[in-house]
Coordinates of C-alpha atoms and ligand atoms in Angstrom, one line a residue:
M1 CA 231.0 -76.2 220.5
I2 CA 232.0 -73.8 217.6
Q3 CA 231.3 -70.2 218.2
V4 CA 228.7 -68.3 216.0
A5 CA 229.8 -65.0 214.3
D6 CA 229.6 -62.1 216.6
R7 CA 227.1 -60.3 214.2
L8 CA 224.4 -63.0 215.5
K9 CA 224.8 -61.8 219.1
Q10 CA 223.1 -58.4 217.8
V11 CA 219.7 -60.0 216.7
E12 CA 217.3 -62.1 218.0
E13 CA 215.1 -64.7 216.1
Y14 CA 212.3 -62.9 214.3
Y15 CA 209.3 -62.6 216.7
F16 CA 206.8 -64.4 214.4
S17 CA 209.2 -67.2 213.9
R18 CA 209.3 -67.9 217.5
K19 CA 205.7 -67.2 218.2
L20 CA 204.2 -69.3 215.5
R21 CA 205.9 -72.2 217.0
E22 CA 204.0 -71.4 220.1
V23 CA 200.9 -71.1 218.3
A24 CA 201.9 -74.4 216.1
F25 CA 202.3 -76.0 219.7
L26 CA 199.0 -75.0 221.1
K27 CA 197.1 -76.1 217.8
S28 CA 198.9 -79.7 218.4
Q29 CA 197.3 -79.6 222.0
G30 CA 194.0 -79.1 220.2
K31 CA 193.3 -75.4 220.7
P32 CA 191.2 -74.0 218.1
I33 CA 193.8 -71.1 217.2
I34 CA 192.5 -68.2 214.9
N35 CA 195.5 -66.7 213.4
L36 CA 195.0 -62.7 212.8
G37 CA 198.9 -62.2 213.4
V38 CA 200.4 -62.5 210.2
G39 CA 199.7 -60.9 206.8
S40 CA 200.1 -64.1 204.6
P41 CA 197.5 -63.6 202.0
D42 CA 195.1 -66.9 202.1
L43 CA 193.2 -65.8 198.8
A44 CA 194.3 -67.4 195.5
P45 CA 196.8 -65.8 193.2
P46 CA 195.4 -64.7 189.7
F47 CA 194.0 -67.9 187.9
K48 CA 195.9 -67.6 184.9
A49 CA 199.2 -66.8 186.7
S50 CA 198.9 -70.2 188.5
M51 CA 198.0 -71.8 185.2
L52 CA 201.1 -70.3 183.5
L53 CA 203.4 -71.3 186.3
R54 CA 202.1 -75.1 186.0
D55 CA 202.4 -75.1 182.0
S56 CA 205.7 -73.5 182.0
L57 CA 207.0 -76.7 183.5
E58 CA 207.4 -78.2 179.8
D59 CA 209.1 -75.3 178.5
E60 CA 212.6 -75.9 177.2
G61 CA 215.1 -74.8 179.6
A62 CA 212.4 -74.1 182.4
N63 CA 214.9 -76.5 184.6
K64 CA 218.0 -74.7 184.0
Y65 CA 219.5 -71.6 185.9
Q66 CA 217.9 -68.4 185.0
S67 CA 219.4 -65.0 184.5
Y68 CA 220.3 -63.0 187.7
Q69 CA 218.5 -60.2 186.7
G70 CA 215.2 -62.3 185.7
L71 CA 213.8 -62.5 182.1
P72 CA 213.9 -59.4 180.1
E73 CA 210.2 -59.9 179.6
L74 CA 209.7 -59.8 183.3
R75 CA 211.6 -56.6 183.9
D76 CA 209.6 -54.9 180.8
E77 CA 206.3 -56.1 182.5
V78 CA 207.3 -54.5 185.9
A79 CA 208.3 -51.1 183.8
N80 CA 204.6 -51.4 182.2
F81 CA 203.0 -52.1 185.5
Y82 CA 204.8 -48.9 187.0
K83 CA 203.7 -46.8 183.9
S84 CA 200.3 -47.9 184.3
H85 CA 199.7 -48.0 187.9
Y86 CA 202.1 -45.2 189.2
N87 CA 202.6 -43.1 186.2
V88 CA 206.3 -43.7 186.5
S89 CA 208.4 -44.3 183.2
L90 CA 211.1 -46.7 183.8
S91 CA 213.7 -48.7 181.5
G92 CA 212.9 -52.2 182.0
Q93 CA 216.4 -53.3 181.1
T94 CA 218.4 -50.9 183.4
E95 CA 216.1 -49.5 186.1
V96 CA 214.5 -52.9 187.3
L97 CA 215.8 -55.7 189.3
P98 CA 213.5 -58.7 189.9
L99 CA 213.8 -60.1 193.5
L100 CA 213.2 -63.4 195.3
G101 CA 210.5 -61.2 197.5
S102 CA 211.2 -57.8 198.6
K103 CA 212.7 -59.0 201.9
E104 CA 215.8 -60.2 200.4
G105 CA 216.2 -56.7 198.8
I106 CA 216.4 -55.1 202.3
M107 CA 219.8 -57.4 203.1
H108 CA 221.1 -57.1 199.5
I109 CA 220.6 -53.2 199.6
S110 CA 222.1 -53.0 203.2
M111 CA 225.2 -55.4 201.7
A112 CA 225.6 -53.0 198.8
F113 CA 225.8 -49.8 200.6
L114 CA 226.6 -49.9 204.2
N115 CA 230.2 -50.3 205.8
K116 CA 230.8 -51.3 209.3
G117 CA 229.7 -48.5 211.7
D118 CA 227.7 -46.5 209.1
E119 CA 224.2 -45.5 210.4
V120 CA 220.5 -46.3 209.2
L121 CA 217.5 -44.5 209.9
V122 CA 214.9 -47.3 210.9
P123 CA 211.3 -46.2 211.5
N124 CA 209.8 -46.8 215.0
P125 CA 207.1 -48.5 214.6
G126 CA 208.2 -50.4 211.4
Y127 CA 208.9 -53.6 209.7
P128 CA 211.6 -55.3 212.0
T129 CA 213.8 -56.4 209.2
Y130 CA 215.3 -53.0 208.4
G131 CA 216.9 -52.8 211.8
A132 CA 217.8 -56.6 212.0
V133 CA 219.7 -56.4 208.7
A134 CA 221.4 -53.4 209.6
K135 CA 222.8 -55.1 212.7
L136 CA 223.9 -58.2 210.5
V137 CA 226.1 -56.1 208.2
E138 CA 227.5 -54.3 211.6
A139 CA 225.9 -51.1 210.9
Q140 CA 224.1 -49.0 213.3
P141 CA 220.3 -48.7 213.3
V142 CA 219.2 -45.1 214.6
L143 CA 215.5 -45.3 215.2
Y144 CA 213.5 -42.3 214.2
D145 CA 210.0 -41.9 215.8
L146 CA 206.7 -42.1 214.2
T147 CA 203.8 -41.3 216.5
E148 CA 200.2 -41.0 216.3
D149 CA 200.4 -37.3 217.2
N150 CA 202.4 -36.9 213.7
N151 CA 200.2 -39.1 212.1
W152 CA 202.8 -41.5 211.8
L153 CA 205.0 -39.5 209.7
P154 CA 208.7 -38.5 210.3
D155 CA 209.5 -35.5 212.2
F156 CA 211.8 -33.5 209.5
I157 CA 212.5 -31.0 212.1
A158 CA 213.6 -33.6 214.6
L159 CA 215.8 -35.5 212.1
E160 CA 217.8 -32.3 211.2
R161 CA 218.7 -32.0 214.8
L162 CA 220.5 -35.3 214.7
D163 CA 223.9 -35.7 213.9
L164 CA 223.6 -37.3 210.6
S165 CA 227.3 -37.4 209.5
K166 CA 227.5 -41.3 209.5
V167 CA 223.9 -41.8 208.1
K168 CA 223.8 -43.7 204.7
I169 CA 220.4 -45.2 204.3
M170 CA 217.0 -44.2 205.3
W171 CA 214.2 -46.7 205.5
V172 CA 210.4 -45.3 204.7
N173 CA 207.6 -47.5 204.0
Y174 CA 204.4 -45.8 202.9
P175 CA 201.6 -47.1 203.0
H176 CA 203.1 -47.6 206.3
M177 CA 203.1 -51.2 208.0
P178 CA 202.0 -51.5 210.6
T179 CA 199.8 -48.4 210.9
G180 CA 198.1 -48.3 207.5
T181 CA 199.1 -44.6 207.0
N182 CA 199.4 -43.1 203.7
A183 CA 201.8 -40.2 203.1
P184 CA 201.0 -37.0 201.4
N185 CA 202.6 -35.5 198.5
K186 CA 204.4 -33.1 200.8
F187 CA 206.2 -36.1 202.4
Y188 CA 207.8 -37.5 199.5
D189 CA 209.2 -34.0 198.4
E190 CA 210.5 -33.5 201.7
V191 CA 212.0 -36.9 202.3
I192 CA 213.7 -36.6 198.7
A193 CA 215.0 -33.1 199.6
F194 CA 216.5 -34.6 203.1
G195 CA 218.2 -37.3 201.3
K196 CA 219.7 -35.0 198.6
R197 CA 220.8 -32.5 201.3
H198 CA 222.6 -35.1 203.4
N199 CA 223.6 -37.5 200.8
I200 CA 221.7 -40.4 202.5
L201 CA 219.9 -43.2 200.1
I202 CA 216.1 -42.9 200.8
V203 CA 214.8 -46.4 200.5
N204 CA 210.8 -46.5 200.2
D205 CA 209.6 -50.1 200.8
N206 CA 206.0 -50.2 199.0
P207 CA 204.5 -53.5 199.1
Y208 CA 201.0 -52.4 200.3
S209 CA 200.0 -49.6 197.7
F210 CA 197.3 -51.6 196.3
I211 CA 195.6 -52.8 199.5
L212 CA 192.3 -50.9 200.4
N213 CA 194.0 -47.9 199.0
D214 CA 192.6 -45.9 196.0
K215 CA 195.6 -43.8 195.3
P216 CA 199.0 -46.1 194.8
I217 CA 201.8 -43.9 195.0
S218 CA 205.4 -44.6 193.9
I219 CA 208.3 -42.2 195.2
M220 CA 209.6 -42.6 191.9
R221 CA 207.0 -40.3 190.6
Y222 CA 208.6 -37.4 192.5
N223 CA 211.3 -34.7 191.2
N224 CA 214.9 -36.0 191.7
A225 CA 213.8 -39.1 193.2
K226 CA 216.2 -41.1 191.0
D227 CA 219.1 -39.5 192.2
V228 CA 218.9 -40.6 195.9
C229 CA 216.0 -43.2 196.2
L230 CA 215.3 -46.7 195.6
E231 CA 212.0 -48.5 195.8
L232 CA 211.1 -51.9 196.8
N233 CA 207.9 -53.4 195.7
S234 CA 206.3 -57.0 195.7
L235 CA 203.8 -59.3 194.4
S236 CA 203.3 -61.0 197.7
K237 CA 200.3 -58.9 198.7
T238 CA 199.2 -57.3 195.6
F239 CA 198.6 -60.8 193.9
N240 CA 198.4 -63.0 196.9
M241 CA 201.6 -64.5 196.0
A242 CA 203.7 -64.4 199.2
G243 CA 205.0 -68.0 199.0
W244 CA 205.9 -67.7 195.2
R245 CA 208.6 -65.0 196.5
V246 CA 208.5 -62.4 193.9
G247 CA 209.5 -58.8 194.3
M248 CA 211.4 -56.1 192.7
L249 CA 213.8 -53.1 193.1
I250 CA 213.4 -50.0 191.4
G251 CA 216.0 -47.2 190.9
N252 CA 218.6 -45.7 188.6
Y253 CA 221.1 -48.0 186.7
E254 CA 224.2 -47.2 189.0
Y255 CA 222.2 -48.2 192.3
I256 CA 220.8 -51.3 190.8
S257 CA 224.1 -52.4 189.2
A258 CA 225.4 -52.1 192.8
V259 CA 222.7 -54.2 194.2
L260 CA 223.2 -57.0 191.5
K261 CA 226.8 -57.2 192.2
V262 CA 225.7 -58.6 195.8
K263 CA 222.5 -60.6 194.7
S264 CA 224.4 -62.3 191.6
N265 CA 227.0 -63.9 194.4
M266 CA 224.1 -65.0 196.5
D267 CA 221.3 -66.7 194.4
S268 CA 221.4 -68.1 191.0
G269 CA 218.1 -66.8 189.6
M270 CA 214.4 -67.3 190.1
F271 CA 212.6 -70.1 188.9
Y272 CA 211.2 -69.8 185.1
G273 CA 207.6 -70.8 186.0
I274 CA 207.4 -68.2 188.9
Q275 CA 208.7 -65.6 186.4
K276 CA 206.1 -66.6 183.7
G277 CA 203.3 -66.4 186.3
A278 CA 204.6 -63.3 187.6
I279 CA 204.5 -61.8 184.1
E280 CA 200.9 -62.9 183.7
A281 CA 199.7 -61.4 187.2
L282 CA 201.5 -58.1 186.4
Q283 CA 199.1 -57.8 183.4
C284 CA 196.0 -58.1 185.5
S285 CA 193.1 -55.6 184.8
A286 CA 191.7 -53.1 187.1
M287 CA 188.8 -55.6 188.2
W288 CA 191.6 -57.8 190.0
F289 CA 192.1 -55.0 192.5
V290 CA 188.4 -54.2 192.6
S291 CA 187.6 -57.8 193.6
L292 CA 190.6 -58.4 195.9
N293 CA 189.6 -55.1 197.8
S294 CA 186.0 -56.0 198.1
V295 CA 186.9 -59.0 199.9
Y296 CA 189.1 -57.0 202.2
E297 CA 186.8 -54.3 202.8
V298 CA 184.0 -56.9 204.2
R299 CA 186.9 -58.3 206.3
R300 CA 188.0 -55.0 207.9
A301 CA 184.5 -53.9 208.6
L302 CA 184.4 -57.3 210.7
I303 CA 187.8 -56.8 212.2
W304 CA 186.7 -53.4 213.2
Q305 CA 183.8 -55.1 215.2
L306 CA 186.4 -57.4 216.8
A307 CA 188.4 -54.6 217.8
D308 CA 185.4 -52.8 219.2
A309 CA 184.6 -55.9 221.3
L310 CA 188.0 -55.8 223.0
N311 CA 187.6 -52.0 223.5
C312 CA 190.4 -50.9 221.0
T313 CA 190.0 -48.1 218.9
Y314 CA 191.3 -47.5 215.2
D315 CA 191.5 -45.2 212.4
R316 CA 188.8 -45.9 209.8
D317 CA 190.8 -44.1 207.1
A318 CA 193.9 -46.3 207.3
T319 CA 194.8 -48.6 204.5
G320 CA 196.6 -51.8 203.9
L321 CA 196.4 -55.4 204.9
F322 CA 195.8 -54.6 208.8
V323 CA 193.9 -53.0 211.3
W324 CA 196.2 -50.9 213.6
A325 CA 194.2 -50.7 216.9
K326 CA 195.1 -48.7 220.1
L327 CA 194.3 -50.4 223.5
P328 CA 192.5 -49.0 226.3
P329 CA 194.9 -46.7 228.5
H330 CA 197.5 -48.6 230.5
L331 CA 197.2 -51.8 228.8
K332 CA 200.4 -53.4 227.8
S333 CA 200.6 -54.9 224.2
E334 CA 202.5 -58.1 225.0
E335 CA 200.2 -58.8 227.8
F336 CA 197.2 -58.0 226.3
T337 CA 197.9 -60.4 222.9
D338 CA 199.2 -63.0 225.3
L339 CA 195.8 -62.9 227.2
V340 CA 193.6 -62.8 223.9
L341 CA 195.7 -65.9 222.8
K342 CA 195.1 -67.6 226.2
E343 CA 191.6 -67.0 226.9
H344 CA 190.0 -66.7 223.3
S345 CA 192.6 -68.8 221.3
I346 CA 193.0 -65.8 219.0
F347 CA 196.6 -64.6 217.8
I348 CA 197.2 -61.2 217.0
A349 CA 200.5 -59.1 216.8
P350 CA 201.4 -56.8 219.7
G351 CA 202.6 -53.4 218.5
T352 CA 205.9 -53.8 220.3
V353 CA 207.0 -56.4 217.6
F354 CA 207.5 -53.2 215.4
G355 CA 209.3 -51.1 217.9
S356 CA 208.8 -49.4 221.3
N357 CA 206.5 -46.9 219.6
G358 CA 204.0 -49.6 219.1
E359 CA 203.5 -50.0 222.8
G360 CA 199.9 -49.8 223.6
Y361 CA 198.7 -51.0 219.9
V362 CA 197.9 -54.3 218.3
R363 CA 197.9 -55.5 214.9
F364 CA 195.1 -57.7 213.3
S365 CA 195.6 -59.1 210.0
L366 CA 193.1 -59.4 207.2
C367 CA 194.2 -62.5 206.0
E368 CA 191.5 -64.9 207.4
P369 CA 188.0 -65.5 205.8
E370 CA 184.8 -63.9 206.9
E371 CA 183.4 -66.8 208.8
V372 CA 186.8 -67.2 210.9
I373 CA 186.6 -63.4 211.8
E374 CA 182.8 -63.7 212.9
E375 CA 184.0 -67.0 214.9
A376 CA 186.6 -64.6 216.9
I377 CA 183.9 -62.0 217.4
A378 CA 181.6 -64.7 219.1
R379 CA 184.3 -65.8 221.1
V380 CA 185.2 -62.6 222.5
K381 CA 181.4 -61.6 222.9
Ligands
LIG401 C1 206.8 -53.6 205.2 C2 207.2 -54.9 204.5 N1 208.2 -54.8 203.7 C3 208.5 -55.9 203.4 C4 207.9 -56.9 203.5 C5 208.5 -58.4 202.9 O1 207.4 -58.8 201.8 P1 207.7 -59.9 200.6 O2 209.6 -60.2 200.9 O3 206.9 -61.0 200.7 O4 207.9 -59.1 199.2 C6 206.8 -57.4 204.4 C7 206.4 -58.4 204.6 O5 205.5 -58.7 205.4 C8 206.3 -55.9 204.9 O6 205.4 -56.0 205.8

């Protein structure tokens, strides 16, 4: 047997990759599984975006390798989108880097900025990829606590007490997944000042700002952000294009160039038709967001009923594509979700997937139609 690299010993297979295999097996045994575990939007992308993708197949050069930086029109459209939706001015040609989904950006940024032994501040609970990727590049994740008592925001006093001399990157993600917390203005000013004080690159991962959220915010809107911040964004949830794999990185030219150095050695551009479709999606009018959120609002009200039926509590002011719910006292997340899967054939995510501070919580996705959620409620009742 050929030995795998040592770095693989540091990480486990992604929870959802493992669990969805189990769910698929149960389905193949005839179990009528309802999947409320994952956040893969079931609704259609903007119609015109799909049509452009289809029609662009006949464009000359559609089959060729594409630019490592994406089409200039795509970069300009991202800049227009940031101006009209976040009131942030960007140069499309130097401050935008299209990505094959924002997830790959987490790896590229880590490879561009982390040396072996560097430390990375990672939210607990948070998106598991930040910590896993830090380990893959032989850096050290340092978990920072987010707790309900502090409204799932970082405690900067506690952070200042840490030895930050080896910390190079801090991952932040507001609106926050999995809790749906929105950060106040004060947070953005504080985190930028923190980054500047300690020479830490602050990366805001921002894929949920248009889901059930009236006030989309970009960290780039705040003073001095371009000095120490990067922002990841994505069309996956905003335009139901998760499988198309379109994301973007926003930041100053020097940081973007460093990431491009990595990326241009790893892929050979995004398929032309997908870029054309993405350009169209980014031009959607306000109506797109109104109709998308009207569907999610109805679903969320039903998920609240399901959570009630399971004796869970939740914050009605939370945003995003999930409902984050607290279990009755003393119940363990994974035991609870395994039981719900076994007894009701409903898959929900245990909070512990997102870190130890997720113990005692579960996450429901809004990516199933009303009638399916109604069926879930009926099963539990
Ligand atoms: C917090 C967060 N960041 C990033 C991603 C990756 O999104 P994508 O690669 O589809 O843009 C996800 C996906 O679920 C997420 O929840």
